[in-house]
Amino acid sequence: MTPESLFDALSDYLDEGWLRPLDLALARLLLEQEPDTPAQVLLAAVWASHQLGRGHLCLDIEQLLNLPQQVLALPPEGRKPAQLPLPSSLMAQWSPESWLPALARAAVVSVDGQDQDHSRPLVLSQGRLYLRRYFRYECQVAEGLAARLMPLAVDAKALRCQLESLFAPLKSETEQQGSEVHWQSVAAALACRSRFTVISGGPGTGKTTTVVRLLAALQQLAMDSGAALRIKLAAPTGKAAARLSESLSGALSQLPEPLAAAIPTQVSTLHRLLGSRPDSRQFKHHQGNPMHLDLLVVDEASMVDLEMMAALLAALPPQARLILLGDKDQLASVEAGAVLGDLCEQAAKPRYWPATTDYLHSHSGYQLQAWQGPGTALEQQIALLRKSHRFDANSGIGHLAQAVNEGQPEQANALWHRGWRDLQQRRLTGAEDTYLERLCIEGEGETGEAHRRVLEEGRSPQGYGHYLSLMHQGGDALNQRAQQCQAPEQWQMLFTSQEQWIKELLKAFGEFQLLCAVRDGDYGVSGLNRRIASALCRRGLISQDSGWYAGRPVILSRNDYSLKLMNGDVGLCLPVWDEQGQRRLRVAFLTPEGGIKTVMPSRLSSVETVYAMTVHKSQGSEFAHTAMVLPASDSPILTRELVYTGITRARHWFTLLTPTPRLFAAAIGRRTVRASGLSQRLASLTPP
């Protein structure tokens, strides 16, 4: 096959949406750089670019040769146009044994990145084909972590005293419940001797509580030595930052006031922390200009992609500590890589060295011989919190999340029939089924259903009608007050009340969220956003179902550095009074610091309506009531991690909506596996 005939065949893939224009453009660029590049190498480059678009760091050649359609997920979403050849048939003209030698000989491919001028766009390493930039990121992350593996010297007596003082109340609660190990205090002890620590755990396992008390211990030890630590807190998105800030306030209130005052409460996004440069992949802080801090905590680390992790490690001062918090079982980052998943690949198994368990016993008081095993140097820095304080034995959501996470579809399906008041499943019968609209607007799909699902405190599920009713009521009250405002101090009081009203609306909007697995189709984000907006308009809750209108919820689809708003930030379009005494539509966002930022709608070019959002976009958030809609047909996107992430966004109620119930079990049986060489590199790390 010639390069020209290959491009002709792949152009049909492009037309059918099997490939991105970028995938084919890469191959054309390689051919321009080296006109003698074989078609076999060009095809491998197209597949590698395609995989990168799906979140994989590289193309695993052996897996590709064994299962080409499955590895590439082609045809996409189960479609199989008869006129297109499958990937296996395109590759059939070359023998399986020829692929690695052909790639190793190609002028556009570097073997293990050893070319002197670093000009070759592709890298072949350990049977994997990378785009050079991502090979470099993978190596940088492994090298950055290796530099932080040497255990730190600690004052054993002072550290034991601090940990005992700060964690004694929590350990007491655990001992009363008969638990053998209090993993929060174990995690803190582990982190105190490390420049790099991962603390992973599911919802409600106490990650924030653990890190606050850990920071208090480290800060007290530092202040006793004469110099307080410069501590920074960050999260991947504005939503996650705001949520961490809120959680910190509750955890700090349990500490002695002088110590709590020494712990920061301001949480930044990673982009703001590193200093994003508009229209650039570069940051203000890097290896040559590191951040000014001694300790960095990053929450929701499962959302951090490989490129961001490489930038973060490069910008950290050599002596600074890095603590990652996150749920290893959640969906991986939207961009390429699954860094937290690679770091925690073996976290649930006994992997601690005897020296590690001896240290943990002396500082936490717990015998951990049962958790000894043949771990790597990196695994001595990882702690897994195992007990959920949010989902107890009386929580159907907790049982469902556990069954899904353990890959038990039969057990998960059985839970729908056991009368859990926080779980509801409904089969959607088609476009004429109005259950979904009633659920989204009223919070209940059938008369009396909400009453049966009331919690002890008397709360019941809410839908979008709740925040829209509050918007109309509060807006009318503000309008009446505005008509009476004369003096500047009256207007100032109005603006204060208006800001509080906006915060209440944003909080009320977060009481309910509809999540989707896919973007397109009747049960995807686009179709359901139109359907819900139309239903709200028919009920008179919004004035129109398209364009800008009061009550429209929106989500940013890309970073806007000029406005200091980030991809995933959610806002509400509201009629607000300005300093000129005019009432205008503005889009209000909650800042990571807990304030309100309002923006003219015309300044927001990359936003989407967000009555429905993808499960991916929901990461870093939680809602009182979460409803998740599965599509009508099977898709590679339906995985255990996606279902688990959707379920664990719910605090009090979870509803599953599906036109095809069998897909729930199918998704539980399918794992998300991202091709990467990072876990292999991490396994070989040794302290410097």
XYZ file of C-alpha atoms in Angstrom:
688
model
C 0.000 0.000 0.000
C 1.297 3.445 -0.910
C 0.892 6.465 1.360
C -1.572 7.950 -1.158
C -3.830 4.887 -1.140
C -3.637 4.804 2.669
C -4.776 8.431 2.860
C -7.640 7.657 0.472
C -8.808 4.812 2.712
C -8.460 6.874 5.887
C -10.330 9.839 4.429
C -13.452 7.645 4.535
C -12.760 7.057 8.243
C -12.619 10.822 8.608
C -15.943 11.320 6.843
C -17.644 8.751 9.094
C -16.242 10.313 12.270
C -13.998 7.346 13.012
C -10.907 9.578 13.013
C -10.200 13.222 13.812
C -8.764 15.564 11.166
C -5.766 15.932 13.493
C -4.985 12.199 13.248
C -4.674 12.307 9.484
C -2.856 15.646 9.539
C -0.107 14.094 11.663
C 0.537 11.391 9.078
C 0.687 13.979 6.266
C 3.147 16.042 8.310
C 5.381 12.994 8.824
C 5.346 12.317 5.093
C 6.357 15.913 4.370
C 9.209 15.617 6.866
C 10.403 12.264 5.509
C 8.986 11.454 2.019
C 10.273 7.869 2.275
C 8.213 7.045 5.369
C 6.434 3.698 4.719
C 2.636 3.547 4.754
C 2.875 1.024 7.600
C 4.574 3.617 9.830
C 2.120 6.325 8.780
C -0.806 4.093 9.724
C 0.733 3.390 13.136
C 1.125 7.150 13.634
C -2.556 7.680 12.796
C -3.563 5.009 15.311
C -1.276 6.541 17.982
C -2.848 9.973 17.473
C -6.318 8.413 17.545
C -5.515 6.726 20.856
C -4.250 9.989 22.317
C -7.621 11.547 21.471
C -9.273 8.778 23.501
C -7.114 9.462 26.565
C -4.381 6.874 25.961
C -0.762 7.986 26.261
C 0.473 5.639 23.575
C -0.351 2.857 21.160
C 0.403 -0.616 22.530
C 1.601 -2.466 19.425
C 1.117 -5.992 20.780
C -2.436 -5.288 21.877
C -3.160 -3.592 18.552
C -2.030 -6.651 16.598
C -4.067 -9.038 18.755
C -7.320 -7.035 19.019
C -7.231 -4.083 16.624
C -10.951 -3.218 16.649
C -11.237 -3.449 20.438
C -8.027 -1.526 21.139
C -8.988 1.306 18.788
C -12.720 1.181 19.642
C -13.510 1.225 15.924
C -16.193 1.317 14.677
C -17.166 3.911 17.296
C -20.159 3.257 19.554
C -20.993 -0.002 17.827
C -21.524 1.493 14.342
C -20.180 -0.589 11.496
C -20.717 0.982 8.073
C -20.451 -1.853 5.572
C -18.533 0.214 3.022
C -15.524 0.813 5.293
C -12.751 -1.722 5.899
C -12.085 -2.479 9.537
C -8.669 -1.639 11.038
C -7.721 -5.332 10.951
C -8.165 -5.444 7.177
C -6.095 -2.289 6.667
C -3.287 -3.876 8.672
C -3.561 -7.355 7.143
C -1.131 -6.694 4.287
C 1.752 -6.449 6.755
C 2.824 -9.418 8.851
C 2.511 -9.028 12.639
C 6.262 -9.596 12.993
C 7.057 -6.616 10.753
C 5.538 -3.813 12.812
C 8.129 -3.243 15.529
C 11.161 -3.558 13.181
C 9.522 -1.200 10.661
C 8.881 1.388 13.341
C 12.394 1.042 14.803
C 13.945 1.669 11.349
C 11.755 4.640 10.433
C 13.447 8.044 10.202
C 10.508 9.701 12.010
C 10.709 7.317 14.988
C 13.178 7.493 17.863
C 13.846 4.337 19.869
C 13.530 5.221 23.564
C 13.981 8.911 22.737
C 17.702 8.462 22.117
C 18.009 10.623 18.983
C 20.535 13.358 19.713
C 18.603 16.330 18.321
C 15.183 15.179 19.627
C 13.672 15.986 16.238
C 11.825 12.737 15.570
C 8.077 13.190 16.226
C 7.426 9.595 17.348
C 9.058 7.475 20.044
C 9.038 3.672 20.261
C 9.640 2.430 23.803
C 8.961 -0.982 25.350
C 6.639 -1.954 22.503
C 4.618 1.272 22.725
C 4.441 4.057 20.157
C 4.208 7.596 21.559
C 3.959 11.083 20.238
C 7.232 12.507 21.505
C 5.656 15.152 23.730
C 3.739 12.544 25.739
C 6.753 10.261 25.987
C 8.616 13.231 27.473
C 5.787 13.929 29.939
C 5.765 10.287 31.046
C 9.505 10.322 31.677
C 9.318 13.687 33.472
C 6.604 12.459 35.846
C 8.554 9.293 36.670
C 11.771 11.277 37.223
C 9.966 13.925 39.290
C 8.484 11.299 41.593
C 11.768 9.404 41.889
C 13.394 12.565 43.238
C 10.868 12.617 46.118
C 11.071 9.013 47.299
C 13.787 9.340 49.930
C 12.127 9.228 53.397
C 12.576 12.382 55.457
C 14.170 12.407 58.879
C 11.557 13.088 61.560
C 11.651 13.886 65.262
C 9.952 10.670 66.319
C 8.928 11.828 69.798
C 7.508 15.190 68.651
C 5.716 13.615 65.692
C 4.102 10.902 67.806
C 2.910 13.536 70.225
C 1.310 15.638 67.478
C -0.368 12.708 65.738
C -1.697 11.309 69.006
C -3.111 14.677 70.004
C -4.761 15.434 66.657
C -6.060 11.976 65.755
C -7.019 10.634 69.194
C -10.701 11.737 68.900
C -11.054 10.102 65.491
C -9.309 6.923 66.615
C -11.588 6.765 69.635
C -14.651 6.775 67.365
C -13.135 4.012 65.245
C -12.279 1.855 68.229
C -15.835 2.200 69.539
C -17.065 0.828 66.226
C -14.720 -2.153 66.451
C -12.439 -1.222 63.552
C -8.969 -2.711 63.718
C -7.063 0.044 61.886
C -7.737 3.760 61.773
C -6.422 4.417 58.283
C -6.657 8.201 58.583
C -3.985 8.306 61.282
C -1.922 5.725 59.378
C -2.076 7.918 56.257
C -0.991 10.974 58.233
C 1.945 9.128 59.780
C 3.033 7.930 56.351
C 2.829 11.430 54.880
C 4.850 13.030 57.679
C 8.045 11.294 56.546
C 7.569 11.837 52.792
C 8.032 14.570 50.199
C 5.389 12.812 48.092
C 2.244 11.105 49.381
C -0.974 9.814 47.846
C -4.041 9.519 50.069
C -6.817 7.769 48.184
C -10.298 6.770 49.239
C -13.914 6.793 48.157
C -16.523 9.424 49.059
C -16.789 10.120 52.759
C -13.660 8.210 53.783
C -12.240 11.326 55.430
C -9.609 12.523 52.956
C -10.179 16.190 53.825
C -10.302 15.538 57.575
C -7.092 13.538 57.310
C -5.190 16.164 55.374
C -6.329 19.031 57.622
C -5.051 17.243 60.741
C -1.913 16.211 58.863
C -1.274 19.840 57.892
C -1.873 20.892 61.483
C 0.725 18.385 62.705
C 3.317 19.458 60.144
C 2.617 23.146 60.718
C 2.938 22.810 64.500
C 6.251 20.949 64.152
C 7.518 23.632 61.772
C 6.448 26.485 64.047
C 8.099 24.770 67.009
C 11.296 24.845 64.936
C 10.883 28.556 64.274
C 9.530 28.785 60.703
C 5.933 28.172 59.598
C 5.318 26.220 56.428
C 4.126 28.002 53.298
C 1.125 25.829 52.424
C -0.896 25.976 49.196
C -4.111 24.110 48.348
C -5.287 23.404 44.811
C -7.760 21.408 42.727
C -8.097 20.804 38.967
C -11.326 22.808 38.477
C -13.086 25.770 40.033
C -15.920 23.520 41.226
C -13.510 21.157 42.941
C -11.641 24.097 44.476
C -14.858 25.613 45.865
C -15.944 22.257 47.259
C -12.575 21.691 48.960
C -12.717 25.188 50.444
C -16.150 24.424 51.905
C -14.970 21.082 53.301
C -11.910 22.698 54.861
C -14.039 25.113 56.842
C -15.837 22.251 58.575
C -12.650 20.278 59.252
C -10.760 23.316 60.615
C -13.565 24.104 63.058
C -12.633 20.911 64.940
C -9.059 22.097 65.591
C -7.798 24.423 68.333
C -8.226 27.988 67.080
C -4.519 29.012 67.038
C -3.604 25.920 65.028
C -6.576 26.275 62.672
C -5.505 29.860 61.939
C -2.145 28.582 60.670
C -3.820 26.442 57.965
C -4.859 28.262 54.763
C -8.444 28.048 53.539
C -8.001 29.601 50.096
C -8.005 26.963 47.354
C -6.760 27.714 43.852
C -7.198 25.884 40.576
C -4.033 24.270 39.276
C -3.999 26.623 36.292
C -4.109 29.672 38.544
C -1.515 28.206 40.894
C 0.956 27.552 38.082
C 0.189 30.856 36.373
C -1.449 30.067 33.032
C -0.216 31.986 30.006
C -3.077 32.843 27.602
C -2.993 30.977 24.284
C -0.056 28.880 25.461
C 0.642 25.510 27.045
C 3.337 27.155 29.178
C 3.051 28.378 32.761
C 4.628 31.185 34.726
C 6.054 28.665 37.202
C 8.365 25.946 35.922
C 11.686 24.322 36.795
C 13.536 27.593 36.304
C 10.964 29.609 38.268
C 9.503 27.287 40.924
C 6.489 28.102 43.065
C 7.035 29.761 46.430
C 5.762 27.089 48.802
C 6.840 24.354 51.168
C 3.821 22.074 50.903
C 1.180 21.614 48.219
C -2.067 19.659 48.559
C -3.914 18.733 45.345
C -7.478 17.466 45.735
C -9.421 15.423 43.128
C -6.134 14.118 41.753
C -7.921 11.576 39.523
C -8.773 14.541 37.262
C -5.116 15.542 36.802
C -3.822 14.485 33.387
C -0.228 13.544 32.563
C 0.712 16.912 31.033
C -0.530 18.828 34.080
C 1.221 16.451 36.479
C 4.496 16.932 34.609
C 4.098 20.721 34.804
C 3.229 20.534 38.501
C 6.239 18.409 39.427
C 8.559 20.638 37.400
C 7.307 23.769 39.199
C 7.664 22.347 42.732
C 10.735 23.424 44.710
C 13.011 20.392 45.306
C 12.418 20.369 49.084
C 8.637 20.919 48.922
C 6.128 18.253 49.901
C 3.359 17.170 47.510
C 0.219 15.457 48.809
C -2.326 14.105 46.317
C -5.906 13.391 47.432
C -8.369 11.503 45.265
C -10.467 8.446 44.546
C -8.450 5.964 42.509
C -11.641 4.266 41.287
C -13.159 7.343 39.648
C -12.982 8.138 35.967
C -9.566 9.161 34.719
C -8.830 12.678 33.506
C -10.540 14.022 30.396
C -7.142 14.638 28.806
C -4.587 11.894 28.190
C -3.376 9.742 31.025
C -4.654 8.126 34.215
C -1.946 9.269 36.617
C -3.708 8.536 39.916
C -4.845 5.153 38.608
C -1.265 4.292 37.611
C 0.052 5.439 40.993
C -2.532 3.405 42.927
C -2.616 0.342 40.692
C -1.748 -2.005 43.589
C -2.951 0.179 46.482
C -5.644 -2.222 47.723
C -3.165 -5.101 48.133
C -0.636 -5.760 50.930
C 2.457 -3.952 49.620
C 4.228 -2.280 52.572
C 7.825 -3.208 53.382
C 8.647 -4.345 56.951
C 10.508 -1.064 57.521
C 7.351 0.827 56.561
C 5.067 -1.155 58.873
C 7.567 -0.775 61.726
C 7.568 2.994 61.238
C 3.761 3.124 61.037
C 3.389 1.024 64.176
C 5.682 3.290 66.164
C 3.866 6.452 65.024
C 0.238 5.344 64.732
C 0.108 2.441 67.181
C -1.327 -0.007 64.647
C 0.149 -3.380 63.725
C 0.131 -3.648 59.920
C 1.941 -6.935 59.302
C -1.114 -8.129 57.384
C -0.413 -5.335 54.896
C 3.215 -6.277 54.281
C 4.118 -7.320 50.767
C 6.509 -6.976 47.841
C 5.700 -3.349 47.059
C 7.744 -0.818 45.161
C 9.481 2.224 46.642
C 6.622 4.406 45.426
C 3.995 2.231 47.136
C 5.547 3.053 50.500
C 4.167 6.569 49.956
C 0.544 5.548 49.273
C -2.286 5.193 51.795
C -5.784 3.958 51.060
C -8.675 5.040 53.318
C -11.109 2.148 53.514
C -14.057 3.241 55.690
C -16.797 5.554 54.364
C -18.367 7.879 56.914
C -20.900 9.212 54.406
C -22.301 5.881 53.241
C -22.925 3.590 56.207
C -24.667 0.235 56.490
C -28.021 1.998 55.995
C -26.991 3.628 52.722
C -28.168 2.047 49.498
C -25.872 4.418 47.574
C -22.871 3.101 49.494
C -23.806 -0.541 48.863
C -24.440 0.161 45.179
C -21.121 1.984 44.740
C -19.287 -0.889 46.417
C -20.970 -3.546 44.267
C -20.174 -1.591 41.104
C -16.582 -0.983 42.170
C -16.074 -4.674 42.899
C -17.494 -5.661 39.509
C -20.587 -7.444 40.898
C -23.451 -6.724 38.447
C -25.848 -9.288 39.968
C -25.369 -7.880 43.459
C -25.770 -4.324 42.131
C -28.990 -5.166 40.286
C -30.425 -6.853 43.374
C -30.087 -3.623 45.377
C -32.802 -1.884 43.330
C -35.379 -4.275 44.784
C -34.463 -4.053 48.474
C -36.386 -0.911 49.342
C -33.474 1.471 49.869
C -34.969 4.921 50.325
C -31.981 6.636 48.672
C -32.057 4.502 45.493
C -34.486 4.542 42.592
C -34.359 2.887 39.176
C -36.685 3.568 36.276
C -36.808 2.160 32.778
C -37.539 4.852 30.196
C -40.009 3.679 27.593
C -39.248 6.286 24.917
C -39.615 9.947 24.002
C -43.241 9.939 25.153
C -42.256 8.872 28.703
C -42.719 12.007 30.820
C -41.162 10.488 33.952
C -37.781 12.040 33.178
C -39.264 15.539 32.822
C -41.205 15.248 36.086
C -38.111 13.994 37.871
C -35.934 16.839 36.566
C -38.472 19.557 37.367
C -40.141 18.303 40.556
C -37.537 15.940 41.979
C -39.988 13.040 41.871
C -41.303 10.977 39.028
C -44.541 9.790 40.598
C -47.026 11.220 43.098
C -45.904 10.465 46.602
C -42.510 9.089 45.600
C -40.608 11.950 47.216
C -42.538 11.431 50.445
C -41.477 7.811 50.571
C -37.864 8.830 50.112
C -37.675 11.521 52.786
C -34.628 11.378 55.044
C -34.750 11.733 58.828
C -34.226 15.488 58.699
C -37.357 15.859 56.596
C -35.633 16.703 53.318
C -36.917 15.370 50.042
C -35.420 15.271 46.533
C -35.566 18.504 44.543
C -35.567 19.138 40.798
C -34.754 22.216 38.745
C -38.128 23.726 39.564
C -36.773 24.399 43.066
C -34.034 26.882 42.145
C -36.199 28.516 39.464
C -38.981 29.139 41.981
C -36.455 30.684 44.358
C -35.143 32.807 41.492
C -38.597 34.244 40.746
C -39.492 34.805 44.406
C -36.167 36.401 45.340
C -35.997 38.413 42.142
C -39.438 39.921 42.747
C -38.452 40.870 46.302
C -35.247 42.531 45.089
C -37.155 44.458 42.419
C -39.555 45.832 45.014
C -36.649 46.947 47.194
C -34.866 48.520 44.206
C -37.894 50.702 43.466
C -37.543 52.204 46.947
C -33.756 52.741 46.889
C -32.698 56.384 46.997
C -29.555 56.755 49.091
C -26.225 55.017 48.270
C -26.353 53.017 51.499
C -29.747 51.610 50.447
C -28.286 50.448 47.164
C -25.327 48.932 49.000
C -27.696 46.963 51.217
C -29.530 45.822 48.083
C -26.274 44.616 46.492
C -25.419 42.685 49.665
C -28.828 41.007 49.634
C -28.495 40.349 45.901
C -25.144 38.583 46.366
C -26.645 36.390 49.081
C -29.587 35.600 46.761
C -27.168 34.573 43.996
C -25.251 32.277 46.366
C -28.496 30.666 47.509
C -29.542 30.076 43.885
C -26.209 28.504 42.971
C -26.495 26.254 46.011
C -30.119 25.399 45.150
C -29.158 24.564 41.566
C -26.600 22.108 42.956
C -29.315 20.197 44.812
C -30.065 18.196 41.663
C -28.085 17.210 38.579
C -28.883 15.044 35.577
C -25.820 13.144 34.344
C -25.336 11.478 30.963
C -22.875 8.906 29.710
C -22.782 10.294 26.151
C -23.078 13.682 24.484
C -25.270 12.925 21.473
C -28.651 11.304 20.896
C -31.982 11.355 22.707
C -30.327 10.271 25.960
C -27.198 12.373 25.562
C -26.343 15.829 26.853
C -27.453 17.752 23.759
C -30.835 16.014 23.377
C -31.734 16.120 27.068
C -30.752 19.761 27.515
C -33.160 20.705 24.730
C -35.903 18.486 26.136
C -35.631 19.806 29.707
C -35.443 23.449 28.595
C -38.583 22.939 26.505
C -40.424 21.340 29.449
C -39.408 24.168 31.809
C -40.566 26.735 29.262
C -43.971 25.045 28.883
C -44.433 25.275 32.652
C -43.561 28.969 32.666
C -40.450 28.508 34.811
C -38.209 30.033 32.121
C -39.190 32.572 29.455
C -37.614 30.800 26.472
C -35.828 27.542 25.763
C -32.825 28.843 23.799
C -30.438 31.787 23.848
C -29.815 33.780 26.994
C -32.654 33.896 29.536
C -33.081 34.259 33.288
C -32.395 30.929 34.984
C -30.251 29.386 32.240
C -27.479 27.255 33.787
C -24.247 27.104 31.768
C -20.915 25.312 31.929
C -17.670 26.501 30.365
C -16.279 24.169 27.719
C -12.807 25.739 27.631
C -10.559 27.887 29.801
C -11.056 31.645 29.563
C -7.930 33.190 31.052
C -9.051 36.776 30.461
C -12.098 36.186 32.686
C -10.235 33.839 35.045
C -12.851 31.154 34.415
C -11.932 27.555 33.743
C -13.290 24.634 31.770
C -16.039 23.018 33.894
C -17.032 26.136 35.845
C -20.836 26.317 36.220
C -22.828 29.568 36.358
C -26.408 30.835 36.298
C -27.763 33.554 34.022
C -29.700 35.908 36.298
C -31.319 39.372 36.180
C -29.241 41.508 38.560
C -29.144 45.168 39.541
C -25.927 47.043 38.714
C -24.358 50.197 40.138
C -26.132 52.327 37.516
C -29.464 51.235 38.921
C -30.207 49.064 35.870
C -31.418 45.465 35.887
C -29.473 43.375 33.380
C -28.812 39.719 32.586
C -25.482 38.566 33.976
C -23.950 35.113 34.379
C -22.947 34.497 37.998
C -20.182 32.096 39.031
C -19.027 31.067 42.497
C -15.293 31.746 42.880
C -12.935 29.298 44.632
C -12.682 31.852 47.449
C -16.456 31.706 48.010
C -17.312 35.020 46.353
C -19.449 35.795 43.310
C -18.179 36.757 39.868
C -20.682 38.150 37.326
C -20.001 38.286 33.594
C -21.918 39.731 30.635
C -23.359 36.848 28.553
C -21.807 38.307 25.400
C -18.338 37.745 26.844
C -18.877 33.987 27.198
C -18.152 32.359 23.855
C -17.559 28.750 24.940
C -20.491 27.766 27.144
C -23.207 25.129 27.000
C -26.552 24.772 28.761
C -26.119 22.351 31.645
C -29.423 20.915 32.835
C -27.655 17.732 31.753
C -23.891 17.224 31.881
C -21.577 14.309 31.183
C -20.362 12.213 34.080
C -16.835 13.356 33.187
C -17.801 17.001 33.688
C -19.378 16.198 37.063
C -16.094 15.084 38.631
C -15.131 17.260 41.545
C -18.800 17.974 42.312
C -21.496 16.387 44.412
C -25.242 16.902 44.468
C -27.965 16.122 46.985
C -29.880 14.219 44.285
C -28.158 12.788 41.215
C -29.958 11.126 38.304
C -27.886 9.285 35.700
C -29.188 8.432 32.226
C -27.665 5.570 30.272
C -27.963 5.492 26.455
C -30.238 3.171 24.504
C -27.381 1.235 22.879
C -24.107 -0.112 24.201
C -20.918 1.919 23.898
C -17.263 1.510 24.937
C -17.802 4.653 27.023
C -20.038 2.684 29.417
C -17.550 1.415 31.981
C -17.437 0.501 35.641
C -15.561 3.700 36.444
C -18.166 5.864 34.716
C -21.056 4.236 36.591
C -19.194 4.396 39.915
C -18.345 8.072 39.395
C -21.963 8.894 38.561
C -23.308 7.080 41.618
C -20.842 8.695 44.008
C -21.776 12.238 42.901
C -24.957 11.736 44.992
C -25.030 12.717 48.674
C -28.589 11.696 49.593
C -30.424 10.231 46.564
C -29.446 8.449 43.375
C -31.783 7.647 40.468
C -30.814 5.484 37.498
C -32.713 6.055 34.254
C -32.176 3.666 31.371
C -34.079 2.648 28.255
C -32.085 -0.610 28.162
C -31.611 -2.028 31.699
C -29.112 -4.709 30.640
C -26.561 -1.983 29.838
C -26.135 -1.272 33.546
C -24.742 -4.751 34.137
C -22.723 -4.597 30.916
C -21.062 -1.361 32.043
C -20.120 -2.833 35.429
C -18.309 -5.646 33.644
C -16.208 -3.297 31.501
C -13.104 -1.628 32.946
C -11.453 1.571 31.749
C -7.925 0.719 30.691
C -5.713 3.467 29.306
C -2.575 2.470 27.459
C 0.433 3.840 29.298
C 3.968 2.987 30.225
C 3.832 5.081 33.379
C 2.960 2.278 35.815
C 5.886 0.231 34.460
C 8.238 3.181 34.931
C 6.893 3.831 38.418
C 7.436 0.195 39.420
C 11.159 0.546 38.752
C 11.654 3.776 40.705
C 14.285 3.827 43.428
C 15.160 6.650 45.847
C 17.995 8.900 44.623
